[in-house]
mmCIF file of C-alpha atoms in Angstrom:
data_model
loop_
_atom_site.group_PDB
_atom_site.id
_atom_site.type_symbol
_atom_site.label_atom_id
_atom_site.label_comp_id
_atom_site.label_asym_id
_atom_site.label_seq_id
_atom_site.Cartn_x
_atom_site.Cartn_y
_atom_site.Cartn_z
ATOM 1 C CA MET U 1 0.057 0.072 -0.007
ATOM 2 C CA ASP U 2 1.230 3.316 -0.589
ATOM 3 C CA PHE U 3 0.417 6.565 1.480
ATOM 4 C CA GLY U 4 -0.116 10.219 0.521
ATOM 5 C CA VAL U 5 -1.008 13.248 2.468
ATOM 6 C CA VAL U 6 -3.649 16.082 1.693
ATOM 7 C CA ILE U 7 -2.719 19.564 2.603
ATOM 8 C CA GLN U 8 -4.416 22.727 2.056
ATOM 9 C CA THR U 9 -2.090 25.637 0.489
ATOM 10 C CA ASN U 10 -2.638 28.048 3.209
ATOM 11 C CA PRO U 11 -0.144 31.213 3.341
ATOM 12 C CA PRO U 12 2.544 30.968 3.949
ATOM 13 C CA ALA U 13 3.472 28.731 1.113
ATOM 14 C CA TRP U 14 6.745 27.860 2.531
ATOM 15 C CA ARG U 15 4.885 26.213 5.210
ATOM 16 C CA THR U 16 3.184 23.809 2.652
ATOM 17 C CA VAL U 17 6.466 23.169 0.924
ATOM 18 C CA GLY U 18 7.884 22.190 4.560
ATOM 19 C CA LEU U 19 4.912 19.891 5.373
ATOM 20 C CA ALA U 20 5.536 18.121 1.941
ATOM 21 C CA LYS U 21 9.300 17.825 2.794
ATOM 22 C CA GLN U 22 8.550 16.429 5.761
ATOM 23 C CA ALA U 23 6.172 14.096 4.528
ATOM 24 C CA GLU U 24 8.751 12.524 2.134
ATOM 25 C CA GLU U 25 11.200 12.414 5.141
ATOM 26 C CA HIS U 26 8.628 10.010 6.888
ATOM 27 C CA GLY U 27 8.350 7.950 3.648
ATOM 28 C CA PHE U 28 4.980 8.902 2.403
ATOM 29 C CA ASP U 29 4.742 8.505 -1.441
ATOM 30 C CA TYR U 30 2.340 11.273 -2.340
ATOM 31 C CA VAL U 31 1.599 15.091 -1.573
ATOM 32 C CA TRP U 32 -2.081 16.125 -2.548
ATOM 33 C CA THR U 33 -3.426 19.428 -2.089
ATOM 34 C CA PHE U 34 -6.867 20.804 -2.154
ATOM 35 C CA ASP U 35 -7.499 22.916 -5.322
ATOM 36 C CA SER U 36 -9.758 26.104 -4.836
ATOM 37 C CA HIS U 37 -7.922 29.222 -6.138
ATOM 38 C CA LEU U 38 -10.140 31.563 -4.077
ATOM 39 C CA LEU U 39 -9.654 29.845 -0.693
ATOM 40 C CA TRP U 40 -6.338 28.976 -0.824
ATOM 41 C CA GLN U 41 -3.055 29.782 -2.641
ATOM 42 C CA GLU U 42 -2.486 28.781 -6.114
ATOM 43 C CA PRO U 43 -1.454 24.944 -5.869
ATOM 44 C CA TYR U 44 -0.091 24.762 -9.260
ATOM 45 C CA VAL U 45 2.488 27.331 -8.560
ATOM 46 C CA ILE U 46 3.632 25.415 -5.034
ATOM 47 C CA TYR U 47 4.048 22.259 -6.802
ATOM 48 C CA SER U 48 7.252 23.342 -8.668
ATOM 49 C CA GLN U 49 8.449 24.251 -5.289
ATOM 50 C CA ILE U 50 7.692 21.153 -3.617
ATOM 51 C CA LEU U 51 9.287 19.056 -6.304
ATOM 52 C CA ALA U 52 12.550 21.246 -6.415
ATOM 53 C CA GLU U 53 12.736 20.665 -2.525
ATOM 54 C CA THR U 54 12.050 17.058 -2.729
ATOM 55 C CA ARG U 55 13.350 14.005 -4.506
ATOM 56 C CA ARG U 56 10.889 11.287 -4.889
ATOM 57 C CA ILE U 57 7.402 12.516 -3.649
ATOM 58 C CA VAL U 58 4.529 12.486 -6.352
ATOM 59 C CA VAL U 59 2.165 15.669 -6.164
ATOM 60 C CA GLY U 60 -1.211 16.378 -7.636
ATOM 61 C CA PRO U 61 -4.501 17.808 -6.995
ATOM 62 C CA MET U 62 -7.419 16.181 -4.888
ATOM 63 C CA VAL U 63 -9.113 17.158 -6.815
ATOM 64 C CA THR U 64 -9.171 19.606 -9.832
ATOM 65 C CA ASN U 65 -12.220 20.294 -11.994
ATOM 66 C CA PRO U 66 -12.812 20.860 -15.804
ATOM 67 C CA ALA U 67 -14.851 24.333 -14.870
ATOM 68 C CA THR U 68 -12.381 26.513 -13.570
ATOM 69 C CA ARG U 69 -9.200 24.839 -15.128
ATOM 70 C CA ASP U 70 -8.928 25.062 -18.960
ATOM 71 C CA TRP U 71 -8.190 21.448 -19.826
ATOM 72 C CA THR U 72 -5.255 22.245 -21.978
ATOM 73 C CA VAL U 73 -3.723 24.371 -19.192
ATOM 74 C CA THR U 74 -3.929 21.626 -16.788
ATOM 75 C CA ALA U 75 -2.252 19.283 -19.150
ATOM 76 C CA SER U 76 0.312 21.600 -19.691
ATOM 77 C CA VAL U 77 1.282 22.692 -16.241
ATOM 78 C CA PHE U 78 1.815 18.776 -15.429
ATOM 79 C CA ALA U 79 3.504 17.949 -18.601
ATOM 80 C CA THR U 80 6.064 20.923 -17.752
ATOM 81 C CA LEU U 81 6.339 19.694 -14.085
ATOM 82 C CA ASN U 82 7.362 16.139 -15.351
ATOM 83 C CA GLU U 83 9.799 17.392 -18.257
ATOM 84 C CA MET U 84 11.409 19.469 -15.155
ATOM 85 C CA TYR U 85 11.430 16.974 -12.176
ATOM 86 C CA GLY U 86 10.938 13.644 -13.766
ATOM 87 C CA ASN U 87 7.433 12.174 -14.021
ATOM 88 C CA ARG U 88 6.291 12.853 -10.427
ATOM 89 C CA THR U 89 2.727 14.337 -10.934
ATOM 90 C CA VAL U 90 -0.725 12.956 -10.915
ATOM 91 C CA VAL U 91 -3.904 14.539 -11.759
ATOM 92 C CA GLY U 92 -7.113 13.800 -9.512
ATOM 93 C CA ILE U 93 -10.173 15.290 -11.197
ATOM 94 C CA GLY U 94 -13.773 15.216 -10.394
ATOM 95 C CA ARG U 95 -17.067 17.397 -11.233
ATOM 96 C CA GLY U 96 -16.030 20.364 -9.103
ATOM 97 C CA ASP U 97 -17.137 21.522 -5.426
ATOM 98 C CA SER U 98 -15.487 24.382 -3.624
ATOM 99 C CA ALA U 99 -13.707 25.916 -6.405
ATOM 100 C CA VAL U 100 -16.825 25.918 -8.292
ATOM 101 C CA ARG U 101 -19.528 26.985 -5.672
ATOM 102 C CA VAL U 102 -17.488 29.688 -4.156
ATOM 103 C CA LEU U 103 -18.430 31.394 -7.689
ATOM 104 C CA ASN U 104 -21.883 30.569 -7.413
ATOM 105 C CA GLY U 105 -21.216 27.911 -10.436
ATOM 106 C CA LYS U 106 -22.289 24.112 -10.474
ATOM 107 C CA PRO U 107 -20.486 21.122 -10.792
ATOM 108 C CA THR U 108 -19.558 20.084 -14.264
ATOM 109 C CA THR U 109 -21.333 17.056 -16.104
ATOM 110 C CA LEU U 110 -19.857 13.733 -16.226
ATOM 111 C CA LYS U 111 -18.999 13.842 -19.977
ATOM 112 C CA GLU U 112 -17.297 17.075 -19.216
ATOM 113 C CA VAL U 113 -15.142 15.331 -16.514
ATOM 114 C CA ARG U 114 -14.740 12.291 -19.200
ATOM 115 C CA ASP U 115 -13.630 14.578 -22.171
ATOM 116 C CA ALA U 116 -11.303 16.501 -19.708
ATOM 117 C CA THR U 117 -9.737 13.291 -18.460
ATOM 118 C CA HIS U 118 -8.885 12.213 -22.096
ATOM 119 C CA VAL U 119 -7.633 15.528 -23.195
ATOM 120 C CA ILE U 120 -5.440 15.783 -20.086
ATOM 121 C CA ARG U 121 -4.056 12.602 -20.177
ATOM 122 C CA GLU U 122 -3.090 12.372 -23.980
ATOM 123 C CA LEU U 123 -1.516 15.652 -23.956
ATOM 124 C CA GLY U 124 -0.201 14.933 -20.830
ATOM 125 C CA ASN U 125 1.490 11.635 -22.396
ATOM 126 C CA CYS U 126 3.029 13.927 -25.542
ATOM 127 C CA ARG U 127 0.135 12.282 -27.562
ATOM 128 C CA PRO U 128 -1.833 14.164 -29.849
ATOM 129 C CA VAL U 129 -5.375 14.600 -29.270
ATOM 130 C CA GLU U 130 -8.695 16.003 -30.672
ATOM 131 C CA HIS U 131 -9.960 19.061 -29.004
ATOM 132 C CA ASN U 132 -12.492 21.714 -29.977
ATOM 133 C CA GLY U 133 -12.254 20.795 -33.447
ATOM 134 C CA SER U 134 -8.362 20.855 -33.819
ATOM 135 C CA THR U 135 -5.557 18.254 -33.388
ATOM 136 C CA LEU U 136 -3.625 19.329 -30.454
ATOM 137 C CA GLN U 137 -0.221 18.403 -29.184
ATOM 138 C CA PHE U 138 2.613 19.836 -27.124
ATOM 139 C CA PRO U 139 5.691 20.250 -29.415
ATOM 140 C CA TRP U 140 7.983 20.486 -26.642
ATOM 141 C CA ALA U 141 7.073 17.536 -24.456
ATOM 142 C CA ARG U 142 9.153 14.324 -24.784
ATOM 143 C CA THR U 143 9.217 12.249 -21.699
ATOM 144 C CA SER U 144 6.060 13.034 -19.671
ATOM 145 C CA GLU U 145 3.955 10.378 -18.493
ATOM 146 C CA LEU U 146 0.407 11.536 -16.643
ATOM 147 C CA GLU U 147 -2.107 9.613 -14.938
ATOM 148 C CA VAL U 148 -5.717 11.032 -14.534
ATOM 149 C CA TRP U 149 -7.491 9.749 -11.604
ATOM 150 C CA ILE U 150 -11.361 10.494 -10.898
ATOM 151 C CA ALA U 151 -13.291 11.268 -7.686
ATOM 152 C CA ALA U 152 -16.346 9.895 -7.504
ATOM 153 C CA TYR U 153 -19.407 9.185 -5.044
ATOM 154 C CA GLY U 154 -22.688 8.619 -7.139
ATOM 155 C CA PRO U 155 -23.537 5.764 -9.481
ATOM 156 C CA LEU U 156 -23.081 7.320 -12.504
ATOM 157 C CA ALA U 157 -19.819 8.780 -11.399
ATOM 158 C CA LEU U 158 -18.558 5.380 -10.344
ATOM 159 C CA LYS U 159 -19.102 4.109 -13.694
ATOM 160 C CA THR U 160 -17.176 7.138 -15.234
ATOM 161 C CA ALA U 161 -14.255 6.489 -13.030
ATOM 162 C CA GLY U 162 -13.817 2.816 -13.777
ATOM 163 C CA GLU U 163 -14.518 3.589 -17.846
ATOM 164 C CA ALA U 164 -12.271 6.688 -18.193
ATOM 165 C CA GLY U 165 -9.694 6.910 -15.106
ATOM 166 C CA ASP U 166 -6.791 5.732 -14.347
ATOM 167 C CA GLY U 167 -7.601 5.476 -11.140
ATOM 168 C CA PHE U 168 -10.397 5.973 -8.706
ATOM 169 C CA ILE U 169 -10.341 8.327 -5.439
ATOM 170 C CA LEU U 170 -12.739 7.763 -2.781
ATOM 171 C CA GLN U 171 -12.786 10.674 -0.100
ATOM 172 C CA LEU U 172 -14.098 8.481 2.925
ATOM 173 C CA ALA U 173 -12.423 5.662 4.882
ATOM 174 C CA ASP U 174 -15.642 3.385 5.686
ATOM 175 C CA VAL U 175 -14.984 -0.225 4.762
ATOM 176 C CA ASP U 176 -18.198 -1.106 3.778
ATOM 177 C CA VAL U 177 -18.803 1.807 1.792
ATOM 178 C CA ALA U 178 -15.382 1.665 0.140
ATOM 179 C CA LYS U 179 -16.054 -1.797 -0.932
ATOM 180 C CA TRP U 180 -19.384 -1.149 -2.597
ATOM 181 C CA MET U 181 -17.908 1.747 -4.671
ATOM 182 C CA ILE U 182 -14.477 -0.188 -5.709
ATOM 183 C CA THR U 183 -16.720 -3.111 -6.854
ATOM 184 C CA ARG U 184 -18.981 -0.564 -8.972
ATOM 185 C CA VAL U 185 -15.488 0.875 -10.398
ATOM 186 C CA ARG U 186 -14.106 -2.555 -11.269
ATOM 187 C CA GLU U 187 -17.457 -3.752 -12.874
ATOM 188 C CA ALA U 188 -17.659 -0.611 -14.941
ATOM 189 C CA ALA U 189 -13.974 -1.035 -16.013
ATOM 190 C CA GLU U 190 -14.325 -4.514 -17.018
ATOM 191 C CA ASN U 191 -17.694 -4.075 -18.926
ATOM 192 C CA ALA U 192 -15.849 -1.333 -20.809
ATOM 193 C CA GLY U 193 -13.017 -3.884 -21.859
ATOM 194 C CA ARG U 194 -10.450 -2.543 -19.738
ATOM 195 C CA ASP U 195 -8.359 -4.428 -17.068
ATOM 196 C CA PRO U 196 -9.928 -3.562 -13.561
ATOM 197 C CA ASP U 197 -6.542 -4.282 -11.777
ATOM 198 C CA ALA U 198 -4.508 -1.622 -13.890
ATOM 199 C CA LEU U 199 -6.610 1.113 -12.040
ATOM 200 C CA THR U 200 -5.435 2.478 -8.852
ATOM 201 C CA PHE U 201 -7.888 2.784 -6.013
ATOM 202 C CA CYS U 202 -7.502 5.356 -3.543
ATOM 203 C CA VAL U 203 -9.200 6.037 -0.259
ATOM 204 C CA ALA U 204 -8.574 9.541 1.366
ATOM 205 C CA ALA U 205 -9.706 10.865 4.903
ATOM 206 C CA PRO U 206 -8.594 12.487 7.915
ATOM 207 C CA ALA U 207 -6.322 10.454 9.989
ATOM 208 C CA TYR U 208 -5.693 11.332 13.790
ATOM 209 C CA VAL U 209 -3.128 9.212 15.953
ATOM 210 C CA GLY U 210 -3.930 9.586 19.663
ATOM 211 C CA SER U 211 -4.545 7.844 22.839
ATOM 212 C CA GLU U 212 -8.292 6.321 23.154
ATOM 213 C CA ASP U 213 -9.021 8.912 26.056
ATOM 214 C CA GLN U 214 -8.338 11.663 23.466
ATOM 215 C CA ILE U 215 -11.129 10.193 21.149
ATOM 216 C CA ASP U 216 -13.422 13.171 21.662
ATOM 217 C CA HIS U 217 -10.794 15.908 20.458
ATOM 218 C CA MET U 218 -9.901 13.598 17.763
ATOM 219 C CA ARG U 219 -13.563 13.265 16.534
ATOM 220 C CA SER U 220 -13.896 17.506 17.130
ATOM 221 C CA GLN U 221 -10.835 17.642 14.942
ATOM 222 C CA THR U 222 -12.388 15.625 11.889
ATOM 223 C CA ARG U 223 -15.872 16.505 12.086
ATOM 224 C CA TRP U 224 -15.712 18.955 9.424
ATOM 225 C CA PHE U 225 -14.831 15.874 6.839
ATOM 226 C CA GLY U 226 -18.637 14.416 7.370
ATOM 227 C CA GLY U 227 -19.575 18.026 6.218
ATOM 228 C CA MET U 228 -17.517 18.085 3.151
ATOM 229 C CA VAL U 229 -18.654 14.806 2.210
ATOM 230 C CA GLY U 230 -22.418 15.836 2.848
ATOM 231 C CA ASN U 231 -22.340 17.952 0.130
ATOM 232 C CA HIS U 232 -21.493 15.538 -2.600
ATOM 233 C CA ILE U 233 -24.172 12.901 -1.299
ATOM 234 C CA ALA U 234 -26.653 15.710 -1.250
ATOM 235 C CA ASP U 235 -25.961 16.315 -4.734
ATOM 236 C CA ILE U 236 -26.551 12.596 -5.330
ATOM 237 C CA VAL U 237 -29.667 12.438 -3.126
ATOM 238 C CA SER U 238 -31.248 15.344 -4.952
ATOM 239 C CA LYS U 239 -30.436 13.670 -8.197
ATOM 240 C CA TYR U 240 -31.854 10.179 -7.432
ATOM 241 C CA GLY U 241 -34.310 11.093 -4.585
ATOM 242 C CA GLU U 242 -33.940 9.413 -1.088
ATOM 243 C CA ALA U 243 -34.760 6.058 -2.567
ATOM 244 C CA THR U 244 -31.237 5.972 -3.877
ATOM 245 C CA ALA U 245 -30.379 3.177 -1.727
ATOM 246 C CA ASP U 246 -33.269 0.906 -2.900
ATOM 247 C CA ASN U 247 -32.768 2.026 -6.508
ATOM 248 C CA GLU U 248 -29.017 1.853 -7.153
ATOM 249 C CA GLY U 249 -27.924 -0.037 -3.916
ATOM 250 C CA PHE U 250 -26.363 3.015 -2.763
ATOM 251 C CA PRO U 251 -24.872 2.904 0.805
ATOM 252 C CA GLN U 252 -27.970 3.487 2.943
ATOM 253 C CA VAL U 253 -25.803 5.004 5.773
ATOM 254 C CA LEU U 254 -24.736 8.030 3.300
ATOM 255 C CA VAL U 255 -28.432 8.827 2.748
ATOM 256 C CA ASP U 256 -29.384 8.900 6.450
ATOM 257 C CA TYR U 257 -26.871 10.952 7.917
ATOM 258 C CA ILE U 258 -27.436 13.896 5.786
ATOM 259 C CA LYS U 259 -31.149 14.053 6.688
ATOM 260 C CA GLY U 260 -29.996 16.785 9.598
ATOM 261 C CA ARG U 261 -28.057 19.085 6.880
ATOM 262 C CA THR U 262 -29.021 22.669 6.794
ATOM 263 C CA GLY U 263 -26.118 24.148 4.339
ATOM 264 C CA TYR U 264 -22.515 24.674 3.871
ATOM 265 C CA ASP U 265 -20.346 27.681 4.578
ATOM 266 C CA TYR U 266 -17.205 27.132 2.132
ATOM 267 C CA ASN U 267 -15.286 29.912 4.135
ATOM 268 C CA THR U 268 -14.656 26.939 6.791
ATOM 269 C CA HIS U 269 -14.368 24.231 4.060
ATOM 270 C CA GLY U 270 -11.993 21.707 5.330
ATOM 271 C CA LYS U 271 -11.190 23.251 8.562
ATOM 272 C CA ALA U 272 -11.131 21.726 12.055
ATOM 273 C CA ASP U 273 -13.210 24.716 14.027
ATOM 274 C CA ASN U 274 -15.938 24.187 11.189
ATOM 275 C CA ASP U 275 -19.162 25.417 13.079
ATOM 276 C CA HIS U 276 -21.557 24.175 10.791
ATOM 277 C CA VAL U 277 -21.198 20.397 11.243
ATOM 278 C CA ASP U 278 -23.138 19.389 14.149
ATOM 279 C CA PHE U 279 -25.593 17.203 11.781
ATOM 280 C CA VAL U 280 -22.555 14.529 11.592
ATOM 281 C CA PRO U 281 -22.659 12.231 14.412
ATOM 282 C CA ASP U 282 -19.663 10.437 16.071
ATOM 283 C CA GLU U 283 -20.494 7.027 14.246
ATOM 284 C CA ILE U 284 -20.075 8.844 10.926
ATOM 285 C CA VAL U 285 -16.891 10.625 12.094
ATOM 286 C CA ASP U 286 -15.415 7.089 13.129
ATOM 287 C CA ARG U 287 -16.470 5.201 10.248
ATOM 288 C CA PHE U 288 -15.514 7.961 7.820
ATOM 289 C CA CYS U 289 -11.996 8.695 9.265
ATOM 290 C CA ILE U 290 -9.319 6.698 11.049
ATOM 291 C CA LEU U 291 -8.799 7.656 14.685
ATOM 292 C CA GLY U 292 -7.171 6.455 17.427
ATOM 293 C CA THR U 293 -3.967 4.292 18.579
ATOM 294 C CA PRO U 294 -1.297 3.071 15.773
ATOM 295 C CA GLU U 295 -2.786 -0.286 16.529
ATOM 296 C CA GLN U 296 -6.222 0.784 15.286
ATOM 297 C CA HIS U 297 -4.890 2.555 12.217
ATOM 298 C CA VAL U 298 -3.141 -0.545 11.006
ATOM 299 C CA ALA U 299 -6.092 -2.512 11.555
ATOM 300 C CA LYS U 300 -8.570 -0.613 9.594
ATOM 301 C CA LEU U 301 -5.846 0.098 6.715
ATOM 302 C CA GLU U 302 -5.203 -3.881 6.693
ATOM 303 C CA GLU U 303 -9.336 -4.013 6.250
ATOM 304 C CA LEU U 304 -8.799 -1.627 3.452
ATOM 305 C CA ARG U 305 -5.978 -2.923 1.848
ATOM 306 C CA ALA U 306 -7.929 -6.278 1.797
ATOM 307 C CA ILE U 307 -10.798 -4.786 -0.307
ATOM 308 C CA GLY U 308 -8.509 -3.568 -2.855
ATOM 309 C CA VAL U 309 -7.197 -0.032 -1.896
ATOM 310 C CA ASP U 310 -3.409 0.688 -3.180
ATOM 311 C CA GLN U 311 -3.115 4.063 -1.444
ATOM 312 C CA PHE U 312 -4.571 5.705 1.599
ATOM 313 C CA ALA U 313 -4.154 9.350 1.661
ATOM 314 C CA VAL U 314 -4.134 11.208 4.816
ATOM 315 C CA TYR U 315 -5.915 14.565 5.208
ATOM 316 C CA LEU U 316 -4.011 16.448 7.635
ATOM 317 C CA GLN U 317 -6.461 19.097 8.553
ATOM 318 C CA HIS U 318 -6.178 18.943 12.596
ATOM 319 C CA ASP U 319 -3.763 20.140 15.265
ATOM 320 C CA ASN U 320 -1.738 17.006 15.060
ATOM 321 C CA LYS U 321 -0.471 17.104 11.539
ATOM 322 C CA GLU U 322 3.345 16.793 12.453
ATOM 323 C CA GLU U 323 2.916 13.969 15.201
ATOM 324 C CA THR U 324 0.611 11.965 12.719
ATOM 325 C CA MET U 325 3.028 12.060 10.048
ATOM 326 C CA ARG U 326 5.700 10.959 12.179
ATOM 327 C CA VAL U 327 4.042 8.021 13.850
ATOM 328 C CA TYR U 328 2.644 6.970 10.473
ATOM 329 C CA GLY U 329 6.231 6.985 9.213
ATOM 330 C CA GLU U 330 7.556 5.184 12.321
ATOM 331 C CA SER U 331 4.897 2.805 13.411
ATOM 332 C CA ILE U 332 2.154 2.557 10.784
ATOM 333 C CA MET U 333 3.257 2.668 7.141
ATOM 334 C CA PRO U 334 6.308 0.048 7.921
ATOM 335 C CA HIS U 335 3.883 -2.476 9.097
ATOM 336 C CA LEU U 336 1.589 -2.169 6.059
ATOM 337 C CA ARG U 337 4.532 -2.307 3.754
ATOM 338 C CA ASP U 338 6.297 -5.451 5.471
ATOM 339 C CA HIS U 339 2.957 -7.050 5.344
ATOM 340 C CA ILE U 340 2.293 -6.867 1.793
ATOM 341 C CA THR U 341 6.108 -7.972 1.342
ATOM 342 C CA ALA U 342 5.717 -10.948 3.442
ATOM 343 C CA LYS U 343 2.776 -12.021 1.495
ATOM 344 C CA ALA U 344 4.376 -11.644 -1.798
#
C-alpha cells in the first residue's frame, strides 16, 4: 500500500512546502493538495517548489475540475512539471466542489469530466488529441507520463471512473462503503473492456493518531470531513431522491446521515473549527476517518487493503499534523509495507 498526505495551500507557501518535505522524510509517497484558487493559494505554482525541494514524492490536486481549469492548461502544467522534475505528478479530477461553488457555479457534467480526463491524459503523455475541432499536441513534451484519477461517489460517477480513469479516488474511509464503490468501479472497467487491476484505488480521509482517552478531541478535529462529504452526497440524493439506496444499491448510511444537514459555508471548508457540521454524528466520524492508536490505524488499513485499496491518503486538516506523519512513518506504514512484502 502506498501512502499520501492531503494538505491545504494556506499561506505562507513555505509552510506547505515544509509539510511536503516532512511527508517525504517520513516515507510518504504522495502529496496532494486541495484545489480552490479563491479559498487558498494557487497550488499549481507551489507544486514546482515542492518538487524542487524533494526527490521522489509525487504531487497532484485532490481534486481539480474541468470548470475553473482550462483542460489544456492543466495538461501543460503537469507535463511541464514532469519534464522539469521527472514523472512525479498525478491529476485527481472531479465535477467540482469548493472551487466552483464559491463562484456560484455548478459542478460540471460527467461527460465533461470524461472528456477533460481524455484531453489532459493524452496531452500529458505527449500524444496528439482532438479538442474543439483541432488536433493538439505539445511540441516540446518528450518524456512526460501522466495519469488522471477520477473522484466519485454517485453511481454514474463511479461508472465514469471505471470507464475513463487511470485511478479512482474515494474521499472516505468507511470499509463497507469503500468496498461497494470499488466493486462498482471495477465492474464498470471490466464492462468497458478494461483491466480493473490496472486502475489505482485511492482512499483519502482524515487520520489522527492519539490515545483512546483523546477520542472526543480527535472527533472534534475531524468532524468537518463528514460535512464535506455531505455536500457530494446531497447532490446525489437530490438527483436520485432518498430512494437512492433502494434504486441503485447506494449505501443507506450515506443517505441517512445527511438528513439533518441544513447548509454549508465554504469559508470554513476543510477546517477543524467548522461550526456547521453538528449534524454529523460520532458514528459517521469514526466510520469515515481513522482515529485512535497506531494499532487501530493499522487494523483499519489492513481492512482497506484487503478490499483492494492501493493508496491511503491522510487529510491533515487538524492540530496534530507533524505527529501524525511521524507516527505513520515510524509505526504504521512500515507494518503495512512489511505485511505486503511478507505475503508476496
